[in-house]
PDB file of C-alpha atoms in Angstrom:
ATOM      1  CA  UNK A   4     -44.490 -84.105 -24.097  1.00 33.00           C
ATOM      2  CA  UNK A   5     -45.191 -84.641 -20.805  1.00 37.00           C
ATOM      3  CA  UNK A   6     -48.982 -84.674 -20.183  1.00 33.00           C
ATOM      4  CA  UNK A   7     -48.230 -84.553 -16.276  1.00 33.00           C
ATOM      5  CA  UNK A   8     -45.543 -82.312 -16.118  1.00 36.00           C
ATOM      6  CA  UNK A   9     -47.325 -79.694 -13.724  1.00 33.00           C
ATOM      7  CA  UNK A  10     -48.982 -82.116 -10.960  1.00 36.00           C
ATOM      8  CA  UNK A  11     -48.240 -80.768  -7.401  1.00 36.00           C
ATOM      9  CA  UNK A  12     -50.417 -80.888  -4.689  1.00 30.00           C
ATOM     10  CA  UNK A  13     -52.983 -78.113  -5.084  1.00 35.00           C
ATOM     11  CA  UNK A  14     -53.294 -75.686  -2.469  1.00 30.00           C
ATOM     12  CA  UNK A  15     -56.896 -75.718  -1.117  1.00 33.00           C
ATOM     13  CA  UNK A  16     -59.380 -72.905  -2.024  1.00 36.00           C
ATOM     14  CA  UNK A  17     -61.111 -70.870   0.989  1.00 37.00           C
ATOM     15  CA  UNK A  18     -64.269 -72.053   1.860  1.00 36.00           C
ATOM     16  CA  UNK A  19     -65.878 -69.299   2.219  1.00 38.00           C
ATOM     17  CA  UNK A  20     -67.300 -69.714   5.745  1.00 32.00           C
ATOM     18  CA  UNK A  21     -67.218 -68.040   8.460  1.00 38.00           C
ATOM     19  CA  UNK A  22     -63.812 -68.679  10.796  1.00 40.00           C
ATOM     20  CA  UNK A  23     -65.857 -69.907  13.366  1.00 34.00           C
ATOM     21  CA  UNK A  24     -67.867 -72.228  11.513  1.00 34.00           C
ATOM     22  CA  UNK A  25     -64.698 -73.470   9.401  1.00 37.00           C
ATOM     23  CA  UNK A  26     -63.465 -73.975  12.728  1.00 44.00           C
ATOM     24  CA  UNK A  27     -65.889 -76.426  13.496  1.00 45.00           C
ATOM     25  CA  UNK A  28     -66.211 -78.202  10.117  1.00 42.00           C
ATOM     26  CA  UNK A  29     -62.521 -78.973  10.408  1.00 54.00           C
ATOM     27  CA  UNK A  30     -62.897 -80.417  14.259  1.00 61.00           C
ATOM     28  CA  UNK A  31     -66.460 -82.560  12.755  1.00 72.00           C
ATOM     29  CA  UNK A  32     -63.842 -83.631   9.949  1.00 75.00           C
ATOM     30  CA  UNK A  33     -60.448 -84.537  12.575  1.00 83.00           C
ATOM     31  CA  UNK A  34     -63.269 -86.544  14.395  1.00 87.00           C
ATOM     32  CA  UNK A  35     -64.972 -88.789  11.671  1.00 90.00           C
ATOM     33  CA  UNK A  36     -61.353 -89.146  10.280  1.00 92.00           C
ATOM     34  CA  UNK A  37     -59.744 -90.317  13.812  1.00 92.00           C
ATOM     35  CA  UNK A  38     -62.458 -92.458  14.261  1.00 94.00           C
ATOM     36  CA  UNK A  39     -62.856 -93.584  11.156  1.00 94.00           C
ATOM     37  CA  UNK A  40     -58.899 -94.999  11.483  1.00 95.00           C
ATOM     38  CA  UNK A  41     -59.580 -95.788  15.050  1.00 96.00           C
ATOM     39  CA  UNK A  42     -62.673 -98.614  13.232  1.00 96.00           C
ATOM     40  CA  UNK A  43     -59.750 -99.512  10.690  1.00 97.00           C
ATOM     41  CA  UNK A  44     -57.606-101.036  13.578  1.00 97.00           C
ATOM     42  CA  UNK A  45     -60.188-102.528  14.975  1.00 96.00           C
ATOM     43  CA  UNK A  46     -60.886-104.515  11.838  1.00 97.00           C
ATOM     44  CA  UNK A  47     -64.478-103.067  10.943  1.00 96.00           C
ATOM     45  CA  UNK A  48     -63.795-102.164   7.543  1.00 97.00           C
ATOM     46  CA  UNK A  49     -66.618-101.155   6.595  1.00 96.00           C
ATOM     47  CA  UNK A  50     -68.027 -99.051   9.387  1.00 96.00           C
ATOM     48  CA  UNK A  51     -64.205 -97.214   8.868  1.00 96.00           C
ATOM     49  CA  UNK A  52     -65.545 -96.647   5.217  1.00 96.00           C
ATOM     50  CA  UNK A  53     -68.559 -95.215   5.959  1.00 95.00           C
ATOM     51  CA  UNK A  54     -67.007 -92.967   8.844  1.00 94.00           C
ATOM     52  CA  UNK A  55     -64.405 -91.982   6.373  1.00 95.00           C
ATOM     53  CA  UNK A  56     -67.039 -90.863   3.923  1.00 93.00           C
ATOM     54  CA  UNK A  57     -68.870 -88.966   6.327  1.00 91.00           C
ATOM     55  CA  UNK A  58     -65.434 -86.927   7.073  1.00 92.00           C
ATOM     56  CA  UNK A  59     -65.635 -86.206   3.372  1.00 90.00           C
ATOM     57  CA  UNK A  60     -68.734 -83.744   3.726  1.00 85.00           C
ATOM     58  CA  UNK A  61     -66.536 -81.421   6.097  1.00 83.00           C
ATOM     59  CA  UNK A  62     -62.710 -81.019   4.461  1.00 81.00           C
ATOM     60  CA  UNK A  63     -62.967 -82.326   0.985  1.00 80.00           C
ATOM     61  CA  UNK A  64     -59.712 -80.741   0.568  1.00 85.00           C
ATOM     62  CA  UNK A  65     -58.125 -83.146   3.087  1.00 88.00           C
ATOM     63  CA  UNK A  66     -56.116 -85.830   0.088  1.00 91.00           C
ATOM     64  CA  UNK A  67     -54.779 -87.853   2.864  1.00 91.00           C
ATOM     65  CA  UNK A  68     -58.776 -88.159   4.151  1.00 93.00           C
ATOM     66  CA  UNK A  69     -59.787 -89.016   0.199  1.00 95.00           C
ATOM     67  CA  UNK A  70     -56.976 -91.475   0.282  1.00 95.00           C
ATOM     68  CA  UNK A  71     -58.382 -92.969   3.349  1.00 96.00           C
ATOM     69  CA  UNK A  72     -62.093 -93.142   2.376  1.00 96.00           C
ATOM     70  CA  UNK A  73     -61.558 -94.871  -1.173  1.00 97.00           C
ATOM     71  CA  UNK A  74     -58.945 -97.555   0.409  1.00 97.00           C
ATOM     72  CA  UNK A  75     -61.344 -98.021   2.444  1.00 98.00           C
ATOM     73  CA  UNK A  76     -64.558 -98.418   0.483  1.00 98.00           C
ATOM     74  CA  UNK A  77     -62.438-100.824  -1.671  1.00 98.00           C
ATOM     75  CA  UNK A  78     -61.506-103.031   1.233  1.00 97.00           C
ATOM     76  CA  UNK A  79     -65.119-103.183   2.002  1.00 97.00           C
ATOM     77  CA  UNK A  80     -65.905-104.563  -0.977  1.00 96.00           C
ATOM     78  CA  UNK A  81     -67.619-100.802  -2.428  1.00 97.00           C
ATOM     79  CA  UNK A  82     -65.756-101.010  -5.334  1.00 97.00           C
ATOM     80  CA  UNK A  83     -68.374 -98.804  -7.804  1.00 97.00           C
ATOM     81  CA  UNK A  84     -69.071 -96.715  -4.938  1.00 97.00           C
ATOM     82  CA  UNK A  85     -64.851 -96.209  -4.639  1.00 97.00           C
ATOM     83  CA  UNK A  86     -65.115 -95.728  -8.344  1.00 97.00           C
ATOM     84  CA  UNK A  87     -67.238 -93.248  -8.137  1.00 96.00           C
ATOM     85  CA  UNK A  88     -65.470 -91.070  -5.167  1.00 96.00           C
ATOM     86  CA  UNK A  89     -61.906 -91.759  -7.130  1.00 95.00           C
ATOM     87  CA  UNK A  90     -63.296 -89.650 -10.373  1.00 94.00           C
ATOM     88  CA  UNK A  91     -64.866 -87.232  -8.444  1.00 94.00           C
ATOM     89  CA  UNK A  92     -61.748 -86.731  -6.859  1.00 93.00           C
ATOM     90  CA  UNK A  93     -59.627 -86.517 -10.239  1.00 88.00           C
ATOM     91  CA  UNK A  94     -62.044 -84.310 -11.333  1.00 89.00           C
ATOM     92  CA  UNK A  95     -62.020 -81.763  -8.577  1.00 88.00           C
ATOM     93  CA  UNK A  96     -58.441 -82.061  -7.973  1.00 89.00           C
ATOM     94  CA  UNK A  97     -56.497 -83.413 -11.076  1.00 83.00           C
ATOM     95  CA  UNK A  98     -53.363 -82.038 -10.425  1.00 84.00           C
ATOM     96  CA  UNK A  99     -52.845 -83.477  -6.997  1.00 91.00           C
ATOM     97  CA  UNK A 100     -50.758 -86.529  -7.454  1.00 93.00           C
ATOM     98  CA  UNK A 101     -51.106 -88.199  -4.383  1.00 92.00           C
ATOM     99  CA  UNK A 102     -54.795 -89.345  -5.113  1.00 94.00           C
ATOM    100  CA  UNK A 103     -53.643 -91.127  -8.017  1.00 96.00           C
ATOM    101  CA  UNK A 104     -52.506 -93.821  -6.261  1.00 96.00           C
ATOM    102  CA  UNK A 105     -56.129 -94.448  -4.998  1.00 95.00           C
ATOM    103  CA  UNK A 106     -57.342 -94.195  -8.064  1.00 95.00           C
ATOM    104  CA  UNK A 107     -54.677 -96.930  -9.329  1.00 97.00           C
ATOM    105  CA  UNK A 108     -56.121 -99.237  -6.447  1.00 97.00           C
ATOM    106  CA  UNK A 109     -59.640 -98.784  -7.910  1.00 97.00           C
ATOM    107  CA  UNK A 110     -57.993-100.073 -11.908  1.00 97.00           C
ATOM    108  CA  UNK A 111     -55.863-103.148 -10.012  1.00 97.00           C
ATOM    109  CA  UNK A 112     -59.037-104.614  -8.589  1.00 97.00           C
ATOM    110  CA  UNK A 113     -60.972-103.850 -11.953  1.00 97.00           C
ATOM    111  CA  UNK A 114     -57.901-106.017 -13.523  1.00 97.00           C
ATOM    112  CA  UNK A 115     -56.682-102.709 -15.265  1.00 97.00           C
ATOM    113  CA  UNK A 116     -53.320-103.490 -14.530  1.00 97.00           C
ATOM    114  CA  UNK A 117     -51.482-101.357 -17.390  1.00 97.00           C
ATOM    115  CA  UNK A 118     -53.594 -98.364 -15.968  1.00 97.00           C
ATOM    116  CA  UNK A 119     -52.968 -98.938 -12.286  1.00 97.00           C
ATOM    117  CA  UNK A 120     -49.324 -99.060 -12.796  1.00 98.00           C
ATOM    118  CA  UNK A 121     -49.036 -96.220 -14.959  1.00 97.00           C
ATOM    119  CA  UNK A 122     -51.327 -94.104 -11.829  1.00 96.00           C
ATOM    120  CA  UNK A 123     -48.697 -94.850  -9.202  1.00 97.00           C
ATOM    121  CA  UNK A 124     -45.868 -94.169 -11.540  1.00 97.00           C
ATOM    122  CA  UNK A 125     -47.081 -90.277 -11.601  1.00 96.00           C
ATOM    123  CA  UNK A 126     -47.017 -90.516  -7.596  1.00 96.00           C
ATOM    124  CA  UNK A 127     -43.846 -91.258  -7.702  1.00 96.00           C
ATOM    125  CA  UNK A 128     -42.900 -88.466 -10.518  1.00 95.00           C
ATOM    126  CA  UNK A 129     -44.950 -85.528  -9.410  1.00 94.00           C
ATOM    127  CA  UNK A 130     -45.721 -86.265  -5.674  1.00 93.00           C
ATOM    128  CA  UNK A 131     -43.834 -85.082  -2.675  1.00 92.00           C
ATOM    129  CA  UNK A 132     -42.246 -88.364  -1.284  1.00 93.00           C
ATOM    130  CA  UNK A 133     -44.447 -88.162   1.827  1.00 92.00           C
ATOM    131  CA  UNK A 134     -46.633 -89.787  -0.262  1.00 94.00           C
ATOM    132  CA  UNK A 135     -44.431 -92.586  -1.543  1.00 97.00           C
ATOM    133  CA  UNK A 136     -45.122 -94.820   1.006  1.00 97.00           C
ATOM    134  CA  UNK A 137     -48.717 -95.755  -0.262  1.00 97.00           C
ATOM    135  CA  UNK A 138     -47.688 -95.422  -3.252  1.00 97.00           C
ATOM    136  CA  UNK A 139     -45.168 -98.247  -2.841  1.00 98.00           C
ATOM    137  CA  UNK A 140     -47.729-100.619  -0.930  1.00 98.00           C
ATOM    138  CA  UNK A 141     -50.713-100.182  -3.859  1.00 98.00           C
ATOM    139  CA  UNK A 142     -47.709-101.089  -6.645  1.00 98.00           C
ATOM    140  CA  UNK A 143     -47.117-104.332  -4.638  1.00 98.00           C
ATOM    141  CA  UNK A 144     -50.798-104.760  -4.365  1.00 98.00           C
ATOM    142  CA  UNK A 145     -50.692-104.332  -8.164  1.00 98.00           C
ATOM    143  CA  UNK A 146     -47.605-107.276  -8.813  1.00 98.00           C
ATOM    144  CA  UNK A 147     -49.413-109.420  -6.838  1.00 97.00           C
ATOM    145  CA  UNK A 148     -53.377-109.787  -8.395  1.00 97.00           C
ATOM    146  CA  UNK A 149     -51.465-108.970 -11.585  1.00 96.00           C
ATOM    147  CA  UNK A 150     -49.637-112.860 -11.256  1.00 96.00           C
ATOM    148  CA  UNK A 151     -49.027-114.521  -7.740  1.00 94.00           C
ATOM    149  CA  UNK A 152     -45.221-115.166  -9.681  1.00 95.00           C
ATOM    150  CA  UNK A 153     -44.639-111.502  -8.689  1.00 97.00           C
ATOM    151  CA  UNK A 154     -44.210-112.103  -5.143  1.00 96.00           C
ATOM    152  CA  UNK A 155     -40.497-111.339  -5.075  1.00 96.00           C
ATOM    153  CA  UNK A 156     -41.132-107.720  -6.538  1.00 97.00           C
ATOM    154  CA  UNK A 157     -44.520-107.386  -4.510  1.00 98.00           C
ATOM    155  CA  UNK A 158     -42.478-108.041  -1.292  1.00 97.00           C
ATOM    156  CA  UNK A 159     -40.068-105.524  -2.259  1.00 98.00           C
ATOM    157  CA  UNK A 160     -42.183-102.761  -2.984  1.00 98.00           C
ATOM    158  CA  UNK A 161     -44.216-103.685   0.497  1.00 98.00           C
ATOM    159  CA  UNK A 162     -40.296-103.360   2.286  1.00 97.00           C
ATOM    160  CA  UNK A 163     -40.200-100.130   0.415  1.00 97.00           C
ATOM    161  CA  UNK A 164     -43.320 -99.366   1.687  1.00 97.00           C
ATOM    162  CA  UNK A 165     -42.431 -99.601   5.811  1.00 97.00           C
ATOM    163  CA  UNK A 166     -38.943 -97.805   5.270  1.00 96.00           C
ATOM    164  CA  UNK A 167     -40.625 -94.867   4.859  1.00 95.00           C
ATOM    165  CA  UNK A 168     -42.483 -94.727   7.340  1.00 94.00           C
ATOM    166  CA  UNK A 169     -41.823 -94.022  10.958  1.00 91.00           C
ATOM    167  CA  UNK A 170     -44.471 -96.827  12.365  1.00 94.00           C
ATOM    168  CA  UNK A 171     -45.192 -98.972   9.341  1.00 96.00           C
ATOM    169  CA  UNK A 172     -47.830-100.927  10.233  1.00 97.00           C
ATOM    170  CA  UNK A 173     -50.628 -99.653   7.658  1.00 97.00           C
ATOM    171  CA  UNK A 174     -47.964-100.372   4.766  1.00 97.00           C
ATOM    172  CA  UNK A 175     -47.928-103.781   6.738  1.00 98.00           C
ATOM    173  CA  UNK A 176     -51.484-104.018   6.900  1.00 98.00           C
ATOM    174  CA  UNK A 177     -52.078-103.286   3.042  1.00 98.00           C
ATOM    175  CA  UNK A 178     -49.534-106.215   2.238  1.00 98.00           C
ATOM    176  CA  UNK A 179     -50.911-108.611   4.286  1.00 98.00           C
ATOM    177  CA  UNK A 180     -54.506-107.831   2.615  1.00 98.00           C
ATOM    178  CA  UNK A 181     -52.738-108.590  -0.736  1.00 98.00           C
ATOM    179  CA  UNK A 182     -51.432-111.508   0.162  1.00 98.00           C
ATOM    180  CA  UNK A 183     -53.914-113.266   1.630  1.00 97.00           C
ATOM    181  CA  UNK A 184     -56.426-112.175  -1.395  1.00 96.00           C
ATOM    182  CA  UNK A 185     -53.428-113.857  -3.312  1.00 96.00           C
ATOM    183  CA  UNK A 186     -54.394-117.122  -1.650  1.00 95.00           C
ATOM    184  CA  UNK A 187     -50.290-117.024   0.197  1.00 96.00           C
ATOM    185  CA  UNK A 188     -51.126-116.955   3.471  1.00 96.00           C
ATOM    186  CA  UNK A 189     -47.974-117.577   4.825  1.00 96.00           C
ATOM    187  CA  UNK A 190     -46.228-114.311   3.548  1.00 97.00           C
ATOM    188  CA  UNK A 191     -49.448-112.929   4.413  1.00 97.00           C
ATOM    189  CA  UNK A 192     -49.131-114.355   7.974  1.00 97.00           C
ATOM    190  CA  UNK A 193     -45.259-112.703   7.863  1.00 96.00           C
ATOM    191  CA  UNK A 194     -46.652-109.103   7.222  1.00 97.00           C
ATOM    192  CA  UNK A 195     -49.878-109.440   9.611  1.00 97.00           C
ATOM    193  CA  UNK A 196     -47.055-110.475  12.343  1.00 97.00           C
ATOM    194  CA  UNK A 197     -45.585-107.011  11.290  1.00 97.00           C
ATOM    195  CA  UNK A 198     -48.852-105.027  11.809  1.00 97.00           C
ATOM    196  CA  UNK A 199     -49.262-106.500  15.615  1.00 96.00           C
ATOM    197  CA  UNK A 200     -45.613-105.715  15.878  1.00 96.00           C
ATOM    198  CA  UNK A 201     -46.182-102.299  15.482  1.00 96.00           C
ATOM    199  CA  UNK A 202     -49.664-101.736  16.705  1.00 96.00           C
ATOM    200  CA  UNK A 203     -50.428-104.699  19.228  1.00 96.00           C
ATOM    201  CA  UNK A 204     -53.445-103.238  20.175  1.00 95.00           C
ATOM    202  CA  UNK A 205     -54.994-103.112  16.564  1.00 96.00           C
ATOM    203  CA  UNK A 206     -57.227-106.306  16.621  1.00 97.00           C
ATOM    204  CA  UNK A 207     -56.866-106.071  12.682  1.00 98.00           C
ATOM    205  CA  UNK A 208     -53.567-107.761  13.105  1.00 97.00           C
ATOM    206  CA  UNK A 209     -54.695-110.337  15.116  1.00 97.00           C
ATOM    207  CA  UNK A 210     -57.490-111.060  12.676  1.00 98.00           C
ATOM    208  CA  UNK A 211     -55.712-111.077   9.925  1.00 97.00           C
ATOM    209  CA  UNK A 212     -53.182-114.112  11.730  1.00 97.00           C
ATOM    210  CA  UNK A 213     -56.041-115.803  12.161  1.00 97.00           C
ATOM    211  CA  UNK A 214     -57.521-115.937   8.926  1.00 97.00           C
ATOM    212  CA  UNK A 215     -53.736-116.336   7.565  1.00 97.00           C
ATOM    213  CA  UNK A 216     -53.351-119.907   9.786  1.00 96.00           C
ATOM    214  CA  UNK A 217     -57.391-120.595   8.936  1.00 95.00           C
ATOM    215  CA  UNK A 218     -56.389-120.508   5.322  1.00 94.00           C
ATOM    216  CA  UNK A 219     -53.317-122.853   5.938  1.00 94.00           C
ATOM    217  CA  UNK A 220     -56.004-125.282   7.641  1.00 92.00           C
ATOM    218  CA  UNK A 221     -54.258-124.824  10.642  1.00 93.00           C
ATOM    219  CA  UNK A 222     -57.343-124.216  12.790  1.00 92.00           C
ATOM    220  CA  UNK A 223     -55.298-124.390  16.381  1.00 91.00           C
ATOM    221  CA  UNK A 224     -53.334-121.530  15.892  1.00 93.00           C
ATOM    222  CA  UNK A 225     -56.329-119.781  14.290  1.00 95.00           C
ATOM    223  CA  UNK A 226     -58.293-120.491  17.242  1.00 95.00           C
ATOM    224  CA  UNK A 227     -55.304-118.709  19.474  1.00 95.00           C
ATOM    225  CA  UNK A 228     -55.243-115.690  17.296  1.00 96.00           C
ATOM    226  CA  UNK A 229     -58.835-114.946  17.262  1.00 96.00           C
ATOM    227  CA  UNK A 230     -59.166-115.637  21.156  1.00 95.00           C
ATOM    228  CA  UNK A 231     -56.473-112.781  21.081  1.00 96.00           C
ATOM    229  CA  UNK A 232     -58.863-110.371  19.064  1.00 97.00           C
ATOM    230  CA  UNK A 233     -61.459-111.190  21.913  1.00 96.00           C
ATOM    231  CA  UNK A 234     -58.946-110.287  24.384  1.00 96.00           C
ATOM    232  CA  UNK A 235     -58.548-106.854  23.087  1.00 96.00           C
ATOM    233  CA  UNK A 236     -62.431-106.464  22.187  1.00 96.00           C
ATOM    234  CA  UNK A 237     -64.587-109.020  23.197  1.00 95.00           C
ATOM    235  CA  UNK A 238     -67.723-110.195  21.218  1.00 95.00           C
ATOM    236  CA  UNK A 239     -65.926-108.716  17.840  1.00 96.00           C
ATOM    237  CA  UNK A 240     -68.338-109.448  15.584  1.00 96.00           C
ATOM    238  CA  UNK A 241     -65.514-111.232  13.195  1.00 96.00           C
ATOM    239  CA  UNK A 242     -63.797-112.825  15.091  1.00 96.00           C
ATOM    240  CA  UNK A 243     -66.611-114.266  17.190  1.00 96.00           C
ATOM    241  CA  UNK A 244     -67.853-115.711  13.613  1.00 95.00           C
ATOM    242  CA  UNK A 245     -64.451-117.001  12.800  1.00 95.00           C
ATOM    243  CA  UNK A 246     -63.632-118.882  15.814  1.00 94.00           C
ATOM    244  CA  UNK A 247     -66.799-120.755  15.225  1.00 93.00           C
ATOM    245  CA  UNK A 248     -65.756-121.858  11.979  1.00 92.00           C
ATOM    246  CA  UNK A 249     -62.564-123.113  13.213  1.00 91.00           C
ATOM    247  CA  UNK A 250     -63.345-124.915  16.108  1.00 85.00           C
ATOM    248  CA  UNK A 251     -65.678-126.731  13.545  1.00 81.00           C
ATOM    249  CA  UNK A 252     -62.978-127.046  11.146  1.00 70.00           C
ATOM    250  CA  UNK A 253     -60.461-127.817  13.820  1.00 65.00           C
ATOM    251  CA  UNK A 254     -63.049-131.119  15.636  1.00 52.00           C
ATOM    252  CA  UNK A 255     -62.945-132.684  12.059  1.00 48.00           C
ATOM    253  CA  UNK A 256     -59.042-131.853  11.250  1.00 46.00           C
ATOM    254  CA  UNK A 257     -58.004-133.279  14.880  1.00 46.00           C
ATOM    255  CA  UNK A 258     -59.448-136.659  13.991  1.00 41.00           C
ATOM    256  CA  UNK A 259     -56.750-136.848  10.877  1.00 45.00           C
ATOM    257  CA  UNK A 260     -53.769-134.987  12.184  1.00 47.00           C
ATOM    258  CA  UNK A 261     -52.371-134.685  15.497  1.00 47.00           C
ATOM    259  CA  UNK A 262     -50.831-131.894  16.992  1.00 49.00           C
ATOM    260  CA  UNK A 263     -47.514-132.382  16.004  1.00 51.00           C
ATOM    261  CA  UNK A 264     -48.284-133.078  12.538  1.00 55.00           C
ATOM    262  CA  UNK A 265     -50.190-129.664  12.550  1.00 52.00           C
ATOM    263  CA  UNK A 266     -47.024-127.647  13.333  1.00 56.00           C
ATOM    264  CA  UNK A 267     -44.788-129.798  10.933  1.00 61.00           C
ATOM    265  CA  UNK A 268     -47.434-128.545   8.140  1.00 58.00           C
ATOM    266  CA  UNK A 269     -46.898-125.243   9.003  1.00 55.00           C
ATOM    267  CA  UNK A 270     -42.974-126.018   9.397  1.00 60.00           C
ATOM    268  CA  UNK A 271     -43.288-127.361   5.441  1.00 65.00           C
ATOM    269  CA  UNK A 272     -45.266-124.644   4.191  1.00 59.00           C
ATOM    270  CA  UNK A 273     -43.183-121.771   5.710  1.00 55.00           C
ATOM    271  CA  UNK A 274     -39.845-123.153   4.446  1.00 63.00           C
ATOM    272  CA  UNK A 275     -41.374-123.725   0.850  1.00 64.00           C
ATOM    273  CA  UNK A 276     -42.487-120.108   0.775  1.00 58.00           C
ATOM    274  CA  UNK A 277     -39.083-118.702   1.892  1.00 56.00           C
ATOM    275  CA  UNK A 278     -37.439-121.035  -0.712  1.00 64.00           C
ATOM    276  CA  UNK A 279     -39.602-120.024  -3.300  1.00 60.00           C
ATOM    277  CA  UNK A 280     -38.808-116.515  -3.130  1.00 56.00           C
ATOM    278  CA  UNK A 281     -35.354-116.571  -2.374  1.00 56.00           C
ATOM    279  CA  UNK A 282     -35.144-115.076   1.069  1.00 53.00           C
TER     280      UNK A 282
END
C-alpha cells in the first residue's frame, strides 16, 4: 500500500479576511519574503531567517515561503527552532509534498540519513517537478554529510539540481554550503564560482570563495575574494571579520611559502580533486 499515494499540493483555504485586508497581508508577506532573499544574497543568513519567519505570520499558505524560512533557520545554525517550524508545517499541511524536502534537510543534519532520503524520495513521487530542483540539491546535501566518498553522486544530484532551473545559482549556492561543511573546499570553491556566475552581485558568492581558498590555506586569494564582498557592500560584517583572519594567517604563511608555491598548492589540490572523482 502506498501510504503517500494522495500527496498533491493542497490548495489553500480562504482566510477569511476581508479583500482589502488580505490584500495587504499578502503585500506585508511579498515584502518580508523579497527581502528576506534579498539578506540571503547578501550572505546574512541569519537576519534572512528571521525575515523569512516574519513573512510566515502573513501567508502561511505560501510552501515556497516555508521552504525558504526552514532552509534558512538551518543554515543559521536554528536547527530545533527549524525542527520545530518543519512539524508544524507537516502537520498543517501533510499532503503537500514539496515541504518534505525541508523537512528531509532538518533529519540530514540530525544524522537521520535513512529518513531524509526517504522525505525527498516522496518529492520526487508526489510533487509537481517545479519542485524537483530543491529536491535534487537537499539529496546531494544528504550523500555528502552521509560519507564525503559520495561526492561523485552528490555532484550529480547538485548538476541535476541547476538543469532545472532557469538561473541556478541557489541550487549552486546549496552545494557549495555542502561542500565546504564537507571539509572539500575545492569542489566547494567550483560551485561558489557558479553562484557569482549567475548572480555577481550576490556577495554570498564571493564569501563563500573566500572561505573556500581560506580553508585551502590559501590566504592571498582569500584576501582578493573578500575585498570583492567589500566592493559590493562595504563594512560586511563577515567579510570584514574574515579578511582579518587572513591577513593574519596570510603574514605567518608568507614567511614559509612564496607566491608561487601558493598557486602550485592550489594547482595540486584542484587536480587531485578532479582525479578523485573522475571528471
Amino acid at each position: 500500500m502506498d501510504l503517500f499515494g494522495h500527496l498533491d499540493i493542497e490548495v489553500p483555504r480562504g482566510t477569511g479576511l476581508d479583500p482589502i485586508v488580505a490584500d495587504q497581508f499578502r503585500n506585508e508577506a511579498a515584502s518580508f519574503h523579497r527581502s528576506g532573499l534579498n539578506l540571503l544574497q547578501r550572505g546574512h543568513v541569519g537576519q534572512a531567517a528571521e525575515m523569512l519567519e516574519r513573512a510566515l505570520g502573513f501567508r502561511e499558505h505560501d510552501f515556497q515561503l516555508w521552504r525558504d524560512a526552514i532552509d534558512m533557520l538551518v543554515r543559521a545554525g536554528r536547527l530545533e527552532r527549524a525542527e520545530a517550524r518543519s512539524q508544524e508545517a507537516l502537520q498543517n499541511y501533510r499532503q503537500t509534498a514539496p515541504l518534505f524536502a525541508s523537512h528531509a534537510l532538518v533529519f540530514a543534519r540530525q544524522e537521520r540519513y535513512g529518513d531524509a532520503l526517504g522525505h525527498v524520495q516522496v518529492v520526487f513521487d508526489h510533487a509537481h517537478r517545479d519542485a524537483h530542483w530543491y529536491a535534487h540539491a537537499i539529496r546531494g546535501e544528504i550523500l555528502l554529510r552521509q560519507d564525503k566518498s559520495n561526492r561523485s553522486d552528490a555532484i550529480e544530484c547538485f548538476d541535476s539540481a541547476m538543469d532545472a532551473m532557469p538561473n541556478p545559482w541557489r541550487a549552486a549556492l546549496i552545494a557549495a554550503w555542502a561542500f565546504l561543511d564537507a571539509e572539500l573546499p575545492v569542489f566547494a570553491a567550483a560551485a561558489a564560482a557558479e553562484v557569482t556566475h549567475w548572480n555577481p552581485r550576490a556577495c554570498v558568492g564571493w564569501l563563500l570563495l573566500a572561505q573556500c581558498f581560506e580553508q585551502l590555506r590559501l590566504y592571498e586569494q582569500a584576501e582578493f575574494y573578500y575585498h570583492c564582498v567589500l566592493e559590493l557592500e562595504p563594512n560586511h560584517p563577515g567579510a570584514t571579520r574574515g579578511l582579518q583572519a587572513v591577513k593574519a594567517g596570510n603574514f605567518g604563511l608568507m614567511s614559509l611559502f612564496r607566491r608561487a608555491n601558493l598557486n602550485g598548492r592550489w594547482r595540486t589540490a584542484y587536480e587531485r580533486a578532479i582525479h578523485q572523482t573522475g571528471r
